[in-house]
Amino acid sequence: MLAVAQIDYIRHEVNQKGESYADVSRRVEVDPRTVKKYANQEEFRERKPQKRYSPVMGPVKPIIDK
């Protein structure tokens, strides 16, 4: 996944300046399809890490954490 700064750069170059996907992809060193994906994306949502429940550790986790 690209950094937020790279995504902002891609969106600015394609949408504001009118650069082609291929030109921007060469500068950022990513696939042109990736540039197209982020340039056409309406809203950027940063993913949050998932919390997973581990049923095997459930009963003993408080003991281990101590």
PDB file of C-alpha atoms in Angstrom:
ATOM      1  CA  MET A   1       0.000   0.000   0.000  1.00  0.00           C
ATOM      2  CA  LEU A   2       1.204   3.481  -0.800  1.00  0.00           C
ATOM      3  CA  ALA A   3       1.842   6.197   1.748  1.00  0.00           C
ATOM      4  CA  VAL A   4      -0.715   8.962   2.106  1.00  0.00           C
ATOM      5  CA  ALA A   5       1.754  11.492   0.667  1.00  0.00           C
ATOM      6  CA  GLN A   6       2.180   9.381  -2.480  1.00  0.00           C
ATOM      7  CA  ILE A   7      -1.575   9.055  -2.912  1.00  0.00           C
ATOM      8  CA  ASP A   8      -2.012  12.814  -2.520  1.00  0.00           C
ATOM      9  CA  TYR A   9       0.762  13.392  -5.084  1.00  0.00           C
ATOM     10  CA  ILE A  10      -0.869  10.990  -7.562  1.00  0.00           C
ATOM     11  CA  ARG A  11      -4.286  12.611  -7.147  1.00  0.00           C
ATOM     12  CA  HIS A  12      -2.816  16.098  -7.547  1.00  0.00           C
ATOM     13  CA  GLU A  13      -0.785  15.271 -10.655  1.00  0.00           C
ATOM     14  CA  VAL A  14      -3.588  13.437 -12.466  1.00  0.00           C
ATOM     15  CA  ASN A  15      -6.642  15.438 -11.405  1.00  0.00           C
ATOM     16  CA  GLN A  16      -5.203  18.958 -11.057  1.00  0.00           C
ATOM     17  CA  LYS A  17      -2.377  19.075 -13.591  1.00  0.00           C
ATOM     18  CA  GLY A  18      -3.859  16.621 -16.096  1.00  0.00           C
ATOM     19  CA  GLU A  19      -0.827  14.333 -16.291  1.00  0.00           C
ATOM     20  CA  SER A  20      -1.269  10.876 -17.789  1.00  0.00           C
ATOM     21  CA  TYR A  21      -1.338   7.739 -15.667  1.00  0.00           C
ATOM     22  CA  ALA A  22       1.798   6.433 -17.393  1.00  0.00           C
ATOM     23  CA  ASP A  23       3.823   9.588 -16.692  1.00  0.00           C
ATOM     24  CA  VAL A  24       2.878   9.648 -13.030  1.00  0.00           C
ATOM     25  CA  SER A  25       3.492   5.907 -12.665  1.00  0.00           C
ATOM     26  CA  ARG A  26       7.053   6.320 -13.961  1.00  0.00           C
ATOM     27  CA  ARG A  27       7.765   9.100 -11.464  1.00  0.00           C
ATOM     28  CA  VAL A  28       6.266   7.278  -8.477  1.00  0.00           C
ATOM     29  CA  GLU A  29       7.539   3.873  -9.687  1.00  0.00           C
ATOM     30  CA  VAL A  30       4.225   2.025  -9.433  1.00  0.00           C
ATOM     31  CA  ASP A  31       1.989   0.300 -11.965  1.00  0.00           C
ATOM     32  CA  PRO A  32      -0.224   2.586 -14.081  1.00  0.00           C
ATOM     33  CA  ARG A  33      -3.277   0.647 -12.887  1.00  0.00           C
ATOM     34  CA  THR A  34      -2.397   1.603  -9.311  1.00  0.00           C
ATOM     35  CA  VAL A  35      -2.157   5.256 -10.333  1.00  0.00           C
ATOM     36  CA  LYS A  36      -5.559   5.024 -12.005  1.00  0.00           C
ATOM     37  CA  LYS A  37      -7.064   3.389  -8.910  1.00  0.00           C
ATOM     38  CA  TYR A  38      -5.902   6.134  -6.555  1.00  0.00           C
ATOM     39  CA  ALA A  39      -6.541   8.993  -8.984  1.00  0.00           C
ATOM     40  CA  ASN A  40     -10.174   7.965  -9.453  1.00  0.00           C
ATOM     41  CA  GLN A  41     -10.779   7.176  -5.790  1.00  0.00           C
ATOM     42  CA  GLU A  42     -13.363   9.514  -4.309  1.00  0.00           C
ATOM     43  CA  GLU A  43     -12.427   9.222  -0.671  1.00  0.00           C
ATOM     44  CA  PHE A  44      -9.295   7.870   0.968  1.00  0.00           C
ATOM     45  CA  ARG A  45      -9.863   5.800   4.091  1.00  0.00           C
ATOM     46  CA  GLU A  46      -6.906   4.697   6.135  1.00  0.00           C
ATOM     47  CA  ARG A  47      -7.294   1.148   7.377  1.00  0.00           C
ATOM     48  CA  LYS A  48      -7.304   0.427  11.075  1.00  0.00           C
ATOM     49  CA  PRO A  49      -5.546  -2.658  12.415  1.00  0.00           C
ATOM     50  CA  GLN A  50      -7.900  -5.528  13.093  1.00  0.00           C
ATOM     51  CA  LYS A  51      -8.380  -6.895  16.579  1.00  0.00           C
ATOM     52  CA  ARG A  52      -8.694 -10.638  16.584  1.00  0.00           C
ATOM     53  CA  TYR A  53     -10.077 -12.750  19.345  1.00  0.00           C
ATOM     54  CA  SER A  54      -8.114 -15.883  20.191  1.00  0.00           C
ATOM     55  CA  PRO A  55     -10.431 -18.397  21.841  1.00  0.00           C
ATOM     56  CA  VAL A  56      -7.555 -20.713  22.776  1.00  0.00           C
ATOM     57  CA  MET A  57      -5.784 -18.013  24.815  1.00  0.00           C
ATOM     58  CA  GLY A  58      -9.008 -16.621  26.295  1.00  0.00           C
ATOM     59  CA  PRO A  59      -9.022 -18.347  29.677  1.00  0.00           C
ATOM     60  CA  VAL A  60      -5.285 -17.979  30.374  1.00  0.00           C
ATOM     61  CA  LYS A  61      -4.481 -14.604  28.806  1.00  0.00           C
ATOM     62  CA  PRO A  62      -4.937 -12.564  32.037  1.00  0.00           C
ATOM     63  CA  ILE A  63      -2.557 -14.923  33.839  1.00  0.00           C
ATOM     64  CA  ILE A  64       0.079 -14.637  31.108  1.00  0.00           C
ATOM     65  CA  ASP A  65      -0.236 -10.848  30.945  1.00  0.00           C
ATOM     66  CA  LYS A  66       0.611 -10.587  34.671  1.00  0.00           C
TER      67      LYS A  66
END
